[in-house]
Short mmCIF file of C-alpha atoms and ligand atoms in Angstrom, two decimals:
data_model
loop_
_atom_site.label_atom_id
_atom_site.label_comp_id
_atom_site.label_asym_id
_atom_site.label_seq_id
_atom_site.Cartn_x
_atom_site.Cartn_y
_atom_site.Cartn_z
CA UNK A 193 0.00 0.00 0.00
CA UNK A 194 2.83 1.94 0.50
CA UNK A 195 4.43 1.58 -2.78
CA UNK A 196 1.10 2.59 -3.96
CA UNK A 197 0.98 6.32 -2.04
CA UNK A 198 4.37 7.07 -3.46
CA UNK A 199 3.21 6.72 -6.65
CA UNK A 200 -0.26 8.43 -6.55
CA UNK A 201 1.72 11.30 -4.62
CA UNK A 202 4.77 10.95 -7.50
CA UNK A 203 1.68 11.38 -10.17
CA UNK A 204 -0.28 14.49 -8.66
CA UNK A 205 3.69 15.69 -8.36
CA UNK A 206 3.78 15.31 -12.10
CA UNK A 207 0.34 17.08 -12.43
CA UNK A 208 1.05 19.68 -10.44
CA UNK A 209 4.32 20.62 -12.04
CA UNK A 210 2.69 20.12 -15.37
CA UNK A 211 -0.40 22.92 -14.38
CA UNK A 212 2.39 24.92 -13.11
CA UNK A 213 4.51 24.89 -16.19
CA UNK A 214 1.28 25.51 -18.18
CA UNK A 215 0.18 28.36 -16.42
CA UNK A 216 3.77 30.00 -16.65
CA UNK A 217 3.88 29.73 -19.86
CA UNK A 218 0.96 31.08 -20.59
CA UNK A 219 1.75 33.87 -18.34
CA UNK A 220 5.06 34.32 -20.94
CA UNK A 221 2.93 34.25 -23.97
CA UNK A 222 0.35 36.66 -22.30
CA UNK A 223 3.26 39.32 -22.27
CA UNK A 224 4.01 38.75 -25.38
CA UNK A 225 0.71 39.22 -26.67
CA UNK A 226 -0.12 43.08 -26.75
CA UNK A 227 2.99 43.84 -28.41
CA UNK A 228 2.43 41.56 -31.01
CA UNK A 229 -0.73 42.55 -31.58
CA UNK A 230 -2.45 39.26 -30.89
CA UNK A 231 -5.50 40.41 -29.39
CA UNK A 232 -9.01 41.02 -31.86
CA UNK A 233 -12.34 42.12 -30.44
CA UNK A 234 -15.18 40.06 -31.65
CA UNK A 235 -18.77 42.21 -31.99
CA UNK A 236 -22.15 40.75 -30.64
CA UNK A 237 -24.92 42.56 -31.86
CA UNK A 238 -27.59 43.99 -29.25
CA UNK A 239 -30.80 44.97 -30.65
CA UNK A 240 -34.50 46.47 -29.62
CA UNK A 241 -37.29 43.66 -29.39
CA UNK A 242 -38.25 44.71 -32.76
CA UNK A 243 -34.77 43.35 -33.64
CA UNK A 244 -33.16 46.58 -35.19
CA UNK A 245 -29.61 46.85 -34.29
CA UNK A 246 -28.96 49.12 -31.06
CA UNK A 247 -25.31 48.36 -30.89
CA UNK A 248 -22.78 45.92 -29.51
CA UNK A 249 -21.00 44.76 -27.18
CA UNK A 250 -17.24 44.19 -28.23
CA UNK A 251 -15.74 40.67 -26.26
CA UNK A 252 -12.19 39.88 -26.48
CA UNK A 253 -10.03 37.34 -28.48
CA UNK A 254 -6.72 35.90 -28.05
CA UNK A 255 -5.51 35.07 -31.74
CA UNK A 256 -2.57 32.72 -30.64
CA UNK A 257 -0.36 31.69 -33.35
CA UNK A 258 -0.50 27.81 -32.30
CA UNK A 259 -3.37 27.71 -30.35
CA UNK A 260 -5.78 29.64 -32.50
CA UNK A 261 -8.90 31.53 -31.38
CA UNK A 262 -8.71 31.56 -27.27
CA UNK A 263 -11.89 32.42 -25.55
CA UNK A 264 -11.40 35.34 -22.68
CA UNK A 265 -12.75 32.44 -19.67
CA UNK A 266 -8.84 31.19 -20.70
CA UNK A 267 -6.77 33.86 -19.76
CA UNK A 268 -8.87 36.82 -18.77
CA UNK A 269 -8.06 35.31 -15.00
CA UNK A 270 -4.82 35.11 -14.87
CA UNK A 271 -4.42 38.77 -16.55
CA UNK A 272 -6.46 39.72 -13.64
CA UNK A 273 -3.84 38.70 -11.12
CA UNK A 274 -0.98 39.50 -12.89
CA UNK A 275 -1.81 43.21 -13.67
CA UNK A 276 -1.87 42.19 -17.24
CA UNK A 277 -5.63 43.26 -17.38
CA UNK A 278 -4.59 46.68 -17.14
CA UNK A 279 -2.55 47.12 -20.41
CA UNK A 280 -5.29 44.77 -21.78
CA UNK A 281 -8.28 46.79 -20.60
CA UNK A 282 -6.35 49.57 -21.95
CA UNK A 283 -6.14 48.48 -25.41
CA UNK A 284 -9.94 47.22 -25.50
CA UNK A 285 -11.02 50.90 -24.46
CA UNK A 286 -8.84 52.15 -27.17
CA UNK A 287 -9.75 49.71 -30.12
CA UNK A 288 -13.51 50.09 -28.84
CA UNK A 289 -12.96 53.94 -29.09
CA UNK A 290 -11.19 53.91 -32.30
CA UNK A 291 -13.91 51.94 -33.89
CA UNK A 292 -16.79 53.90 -32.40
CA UNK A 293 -14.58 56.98 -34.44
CA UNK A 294 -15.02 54.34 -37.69
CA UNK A 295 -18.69 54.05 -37.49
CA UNK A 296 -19.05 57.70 -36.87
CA UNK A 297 -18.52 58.30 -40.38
CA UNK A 298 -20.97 56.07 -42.12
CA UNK A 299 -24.99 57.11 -41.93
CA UNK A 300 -25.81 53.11 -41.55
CA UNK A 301 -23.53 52.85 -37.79
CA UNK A 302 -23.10 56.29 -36.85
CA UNK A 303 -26.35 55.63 -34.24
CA UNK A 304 -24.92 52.23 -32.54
CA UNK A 305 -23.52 52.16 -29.01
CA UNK A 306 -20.47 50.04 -28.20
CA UNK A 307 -20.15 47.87 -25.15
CA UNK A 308 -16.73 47.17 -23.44
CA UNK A 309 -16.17 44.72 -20.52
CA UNK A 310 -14.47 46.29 -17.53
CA UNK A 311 -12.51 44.36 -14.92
CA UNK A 312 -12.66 45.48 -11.11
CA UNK A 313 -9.24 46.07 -11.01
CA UNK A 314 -8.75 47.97 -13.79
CA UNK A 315 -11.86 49.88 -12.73
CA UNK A 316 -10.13 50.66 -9.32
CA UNK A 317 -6.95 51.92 -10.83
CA UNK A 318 -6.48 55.99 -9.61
CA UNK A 319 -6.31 57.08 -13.41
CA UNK A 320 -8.93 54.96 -14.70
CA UNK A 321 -11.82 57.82 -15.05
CA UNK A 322 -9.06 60.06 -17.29
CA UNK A 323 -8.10 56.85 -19.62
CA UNK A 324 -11.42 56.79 -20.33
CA UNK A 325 -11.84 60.63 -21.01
CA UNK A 326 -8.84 60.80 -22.98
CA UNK A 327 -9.58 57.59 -25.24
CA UNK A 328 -13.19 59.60 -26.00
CA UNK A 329 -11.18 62.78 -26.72
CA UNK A 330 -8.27 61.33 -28.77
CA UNK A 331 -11.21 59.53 -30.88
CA UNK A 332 -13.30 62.45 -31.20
CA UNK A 333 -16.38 60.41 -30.55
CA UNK A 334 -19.65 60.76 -28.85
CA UNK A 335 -18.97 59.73 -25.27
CA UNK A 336 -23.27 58.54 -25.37
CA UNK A 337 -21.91 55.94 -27.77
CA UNK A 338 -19.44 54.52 -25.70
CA UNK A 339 -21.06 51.94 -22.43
CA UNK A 340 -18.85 50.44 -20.05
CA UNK A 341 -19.87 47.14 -18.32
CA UNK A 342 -19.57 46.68 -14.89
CA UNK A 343 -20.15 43.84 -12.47
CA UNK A 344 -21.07 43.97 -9.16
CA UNK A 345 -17.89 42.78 -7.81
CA UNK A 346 -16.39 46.01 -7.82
CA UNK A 347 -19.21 46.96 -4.65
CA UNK A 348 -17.21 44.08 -2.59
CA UNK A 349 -14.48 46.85 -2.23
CA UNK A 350 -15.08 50.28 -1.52
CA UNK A 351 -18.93 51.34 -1.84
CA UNK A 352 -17.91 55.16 -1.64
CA UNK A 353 -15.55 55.08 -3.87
CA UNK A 354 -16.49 52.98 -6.55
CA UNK A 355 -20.03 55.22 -6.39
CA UNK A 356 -17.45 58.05 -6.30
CA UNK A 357 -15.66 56.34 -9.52
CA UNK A 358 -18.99 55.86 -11.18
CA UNK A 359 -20.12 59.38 -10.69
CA UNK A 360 -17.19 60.73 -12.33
CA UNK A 361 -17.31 58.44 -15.31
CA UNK A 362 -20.82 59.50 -15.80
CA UNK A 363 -20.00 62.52 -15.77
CA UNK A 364 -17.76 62.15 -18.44
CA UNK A 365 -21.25 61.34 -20.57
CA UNK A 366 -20.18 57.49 -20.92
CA UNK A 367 -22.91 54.96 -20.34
CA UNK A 368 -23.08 52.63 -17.71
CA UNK A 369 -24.22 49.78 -17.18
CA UNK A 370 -24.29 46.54 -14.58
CA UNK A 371 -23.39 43.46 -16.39
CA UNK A 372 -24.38 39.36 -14.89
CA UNK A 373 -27.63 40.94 -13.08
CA UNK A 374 -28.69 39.15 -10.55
CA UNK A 375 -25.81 36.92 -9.66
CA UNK A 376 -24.48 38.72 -7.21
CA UNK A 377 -24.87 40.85 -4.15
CA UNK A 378 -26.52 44.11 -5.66
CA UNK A 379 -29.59 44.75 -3.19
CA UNK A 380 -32.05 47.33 -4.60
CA UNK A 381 -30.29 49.62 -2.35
CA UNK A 382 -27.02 50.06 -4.38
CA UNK A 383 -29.25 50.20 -7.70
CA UNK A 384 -30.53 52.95 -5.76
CA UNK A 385 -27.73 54.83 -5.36
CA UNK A 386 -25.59 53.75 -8.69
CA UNK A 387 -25.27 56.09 -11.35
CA UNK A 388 -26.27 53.02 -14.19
CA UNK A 389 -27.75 53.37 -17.22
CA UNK A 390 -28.86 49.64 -17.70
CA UNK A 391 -28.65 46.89 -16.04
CA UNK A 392 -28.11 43.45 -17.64
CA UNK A 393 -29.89 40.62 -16.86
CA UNK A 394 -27.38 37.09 -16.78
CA UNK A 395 -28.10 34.58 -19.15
CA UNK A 396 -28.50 32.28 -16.24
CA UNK A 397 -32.22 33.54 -15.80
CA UNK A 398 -33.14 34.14 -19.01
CA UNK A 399 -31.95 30.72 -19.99
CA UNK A 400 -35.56 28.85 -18.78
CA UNK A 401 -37.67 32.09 -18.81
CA UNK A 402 -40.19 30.38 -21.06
CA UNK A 403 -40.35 26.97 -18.89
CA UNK A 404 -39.34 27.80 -15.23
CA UNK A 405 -42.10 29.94 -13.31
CA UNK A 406 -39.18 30.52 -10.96
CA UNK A 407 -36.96 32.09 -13.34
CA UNK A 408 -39.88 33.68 -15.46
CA UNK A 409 -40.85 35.79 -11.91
CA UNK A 410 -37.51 36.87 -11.39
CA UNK A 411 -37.15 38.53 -14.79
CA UNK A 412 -40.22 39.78 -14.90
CA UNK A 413 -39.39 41.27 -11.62
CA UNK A 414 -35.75 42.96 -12.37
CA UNK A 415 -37.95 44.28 -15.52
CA UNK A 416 -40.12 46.31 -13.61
CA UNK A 417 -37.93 47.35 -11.01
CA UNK A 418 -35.95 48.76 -13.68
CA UNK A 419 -38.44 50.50 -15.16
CA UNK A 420 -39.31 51.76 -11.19
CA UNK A 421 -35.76 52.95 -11.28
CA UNK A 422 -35.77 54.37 -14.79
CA UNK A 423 -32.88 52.38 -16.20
CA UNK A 424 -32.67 50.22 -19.25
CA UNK A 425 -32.99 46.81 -19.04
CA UNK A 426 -31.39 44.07 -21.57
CA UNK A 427 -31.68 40.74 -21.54
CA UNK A 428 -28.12 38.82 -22.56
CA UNK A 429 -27.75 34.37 -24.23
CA UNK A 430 -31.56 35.23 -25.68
CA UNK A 431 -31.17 32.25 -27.97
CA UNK A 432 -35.00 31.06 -28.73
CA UNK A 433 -37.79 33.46 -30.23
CA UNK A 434 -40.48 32.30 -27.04
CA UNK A 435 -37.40 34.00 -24.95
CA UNK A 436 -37.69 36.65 -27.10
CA UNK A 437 -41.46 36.92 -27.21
CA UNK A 438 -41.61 36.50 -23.07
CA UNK A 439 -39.17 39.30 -22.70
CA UNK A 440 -40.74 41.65 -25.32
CA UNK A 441 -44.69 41.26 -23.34
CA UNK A 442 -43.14 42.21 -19.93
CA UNK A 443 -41.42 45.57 -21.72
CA UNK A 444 -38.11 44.51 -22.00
CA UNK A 445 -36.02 46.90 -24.04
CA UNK A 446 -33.47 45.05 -25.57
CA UNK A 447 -31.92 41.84 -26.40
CA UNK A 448 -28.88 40.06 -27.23
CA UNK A 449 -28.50 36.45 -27.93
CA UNK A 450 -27.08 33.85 -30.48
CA UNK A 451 -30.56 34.22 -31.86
CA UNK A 452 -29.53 37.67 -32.90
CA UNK A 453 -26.01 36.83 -33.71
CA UNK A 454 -22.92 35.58 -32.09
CA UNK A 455 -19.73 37.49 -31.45
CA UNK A 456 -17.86 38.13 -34.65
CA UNK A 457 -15.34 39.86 -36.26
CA UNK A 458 -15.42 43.52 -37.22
CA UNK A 459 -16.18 42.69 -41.19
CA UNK A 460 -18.50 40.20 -40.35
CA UNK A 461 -20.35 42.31 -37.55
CA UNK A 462 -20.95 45.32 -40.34
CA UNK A 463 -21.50 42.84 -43.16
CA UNK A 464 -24.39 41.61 -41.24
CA UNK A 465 -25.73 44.79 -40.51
CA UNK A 466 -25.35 45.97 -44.17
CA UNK A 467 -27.84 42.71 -44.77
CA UNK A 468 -30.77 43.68 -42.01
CA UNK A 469 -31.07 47.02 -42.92
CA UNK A 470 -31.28 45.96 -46.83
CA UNK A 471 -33.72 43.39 -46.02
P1 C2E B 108 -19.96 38.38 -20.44
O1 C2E B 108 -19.57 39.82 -20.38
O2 C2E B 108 -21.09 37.94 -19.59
O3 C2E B 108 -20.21 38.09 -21.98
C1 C2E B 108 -21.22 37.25 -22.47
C2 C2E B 108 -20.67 35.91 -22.90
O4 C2E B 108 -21.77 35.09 -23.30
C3 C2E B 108 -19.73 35.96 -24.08
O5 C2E B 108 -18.77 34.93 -23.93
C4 C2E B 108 -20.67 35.65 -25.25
O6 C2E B 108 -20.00 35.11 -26.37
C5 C2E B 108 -21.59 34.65 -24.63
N1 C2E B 108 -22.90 34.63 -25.26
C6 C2E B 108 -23.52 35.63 -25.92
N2 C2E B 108 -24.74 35.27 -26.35
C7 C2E B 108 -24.94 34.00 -25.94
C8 C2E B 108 -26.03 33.06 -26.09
O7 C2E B 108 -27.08 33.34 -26.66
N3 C2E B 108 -25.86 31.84 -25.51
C9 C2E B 108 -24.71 31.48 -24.87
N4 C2E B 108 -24.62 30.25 -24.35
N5 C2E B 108 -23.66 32.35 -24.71
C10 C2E B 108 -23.77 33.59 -25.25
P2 C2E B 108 -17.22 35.22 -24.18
O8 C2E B 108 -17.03 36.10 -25.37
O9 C2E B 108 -16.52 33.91 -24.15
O10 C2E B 108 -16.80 36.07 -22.91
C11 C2E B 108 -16.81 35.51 -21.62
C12 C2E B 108 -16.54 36.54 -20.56
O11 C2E B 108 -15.20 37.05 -20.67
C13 C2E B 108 -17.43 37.76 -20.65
O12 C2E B 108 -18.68 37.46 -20.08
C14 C2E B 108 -16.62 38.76 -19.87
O13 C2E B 108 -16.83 38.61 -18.49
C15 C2E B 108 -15.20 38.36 -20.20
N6 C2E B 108 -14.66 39.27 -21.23
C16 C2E B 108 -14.84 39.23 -22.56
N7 C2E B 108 -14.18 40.25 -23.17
C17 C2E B 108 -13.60 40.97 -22.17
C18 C2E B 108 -12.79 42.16 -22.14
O14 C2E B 108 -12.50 42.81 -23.16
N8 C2E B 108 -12.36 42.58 -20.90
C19 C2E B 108 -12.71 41.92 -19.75
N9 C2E B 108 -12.25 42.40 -18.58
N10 C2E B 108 -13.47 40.81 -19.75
C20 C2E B 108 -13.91 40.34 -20.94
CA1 CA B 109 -20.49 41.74 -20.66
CA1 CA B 110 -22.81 39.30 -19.00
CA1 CA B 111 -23.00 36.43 -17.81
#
């Protein structure tokens, strides 16, 4: 039996030297990645219940030269604790800015808001409220255009300031709004008292909305209480038209959903768009 431990402790050795060795390396490539320019955002479109086009909301890619297409859940983490996400976060405000500068100029996207995910600890960084003034300046664009996303894991920190933070971003004209609704630990106090534009309802309710009485309440719920608190309300992963039909009855203003579109790249995203508003 002994022989045995020594090797089951020999093999989670192995394993754990092999995760380790992984992760490093990926932590290497990471690095490497901004300044070779390996990073693409992908565009999902967001839309009224009528399904005209709103907008998007612009979701990361890691185009690795071995590994292909890598999907943010593998390596958005461990930028996030190795400061990486803040040169990263950087560049997605930029590229989101930049393109928002793009559509300006053409009559067919000059109207759509872009979406950007936001990290909690980029949002907590001291300058983070003048990167996101000057990347609106240097781009000349409509600050209305641009949204931020925020989850509520930034309130675990510092209520007053991150209301404080919000405030000043607002008041930069940016939108805001609170991403994975309902997940978390936002009581209808802090909606209360955050600056938001919209909140976002998680996929995870809207996923049974049409079968689940449970789930169907809750929306229905955050849908009027939005409406109480005069913010916009979208629903994200709407993937089936009864979804689509259930959110539209209870007043929800806006969707977004593989049964929209999926998250593509930039010529796709405005080739598609070119085709709806032909149609
Ligand atoms: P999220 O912000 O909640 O983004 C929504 C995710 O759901 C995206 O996954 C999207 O592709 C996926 N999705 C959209 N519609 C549907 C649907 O109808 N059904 C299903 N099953 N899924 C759908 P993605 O692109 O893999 O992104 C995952 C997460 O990575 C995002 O979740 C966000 O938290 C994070 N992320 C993505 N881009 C960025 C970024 O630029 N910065 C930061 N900090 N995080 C990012
Ligand atoms: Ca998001
Ligand atoms: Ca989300
Ligand atoms: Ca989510």
């Amino acid at each position: 039996a002994k022989k045995a431990d020594r090797n089951t402790l020999r093999f989670f050795d192995h394993k754990m030297q092999d995760a380790i060795n992984a992760r490093a390396e990926l932590e290497a490539e990471l690095h490497k990645a901004l300044e070779h320019q390996q990073f693409e955002l992908h565009y999902q479109i967001q839309v009224d219940c009528a399904s005209r086009a709103l907008g998007a909301e612009a979701l990361i890619r890691w185009n690795h030269p071995t590994r292909g297409l890598v999907a943010p859940a593998q390596f958005i983490p461990l930028a996030e604790e190795t400061g990486l996400i803040l040169p990263i976060g950087l560049w997605v405000i930029e590229t989101a800015c930049a393109q928002l500068h793009a559509w300006a100029r053409d009559e067919k996207t000059r109207h759509l808001v872009l979406a950007v995910n936001i990290s909690a600890r980029q949002f907590h960084q001291s300058d983070f409220v003048a990167q996101v003034r000057a990347a609106v300046q240097r781009n000349a664009i409509d600050p209305n255009l641009f949204k931020l996303e925020l989850t509520e894991s930034l309130l675990l920190d510092d209520t007053e300031k991150t209301v404080a933070t919000m405030n000043a971003l607002k008041a930069t004209g940016v939108q805001l709004s609170l991403d994975d609704f309902g997940t978390g630990y936002s009581s209808l106090q802090y909606l209360k008292i955050l600056p938001l534009n919209q909140i976002k309802i998680d996929r995870s309710f809207v996923r049974d909305i049409a079968t689940d009485p449970n789930d169907a309440a809750i929306v229905q719920t955050i849908i009027a209480m939005a409406g109480t608190l005069g913010l916009d309300v979208i629903a994200e992963g709407v993937e089936t038209e009864a979804q689509l039909e259930f959110l539209d009855l209870r007043g929800c203003h806006a969707c977004q959903g593989y049964l929209f579109g999926k998250p593509v790249s930039i010529r796709e995203f405005e080739s598609s768009l070119g085709q709806s508003s032909s149609a």
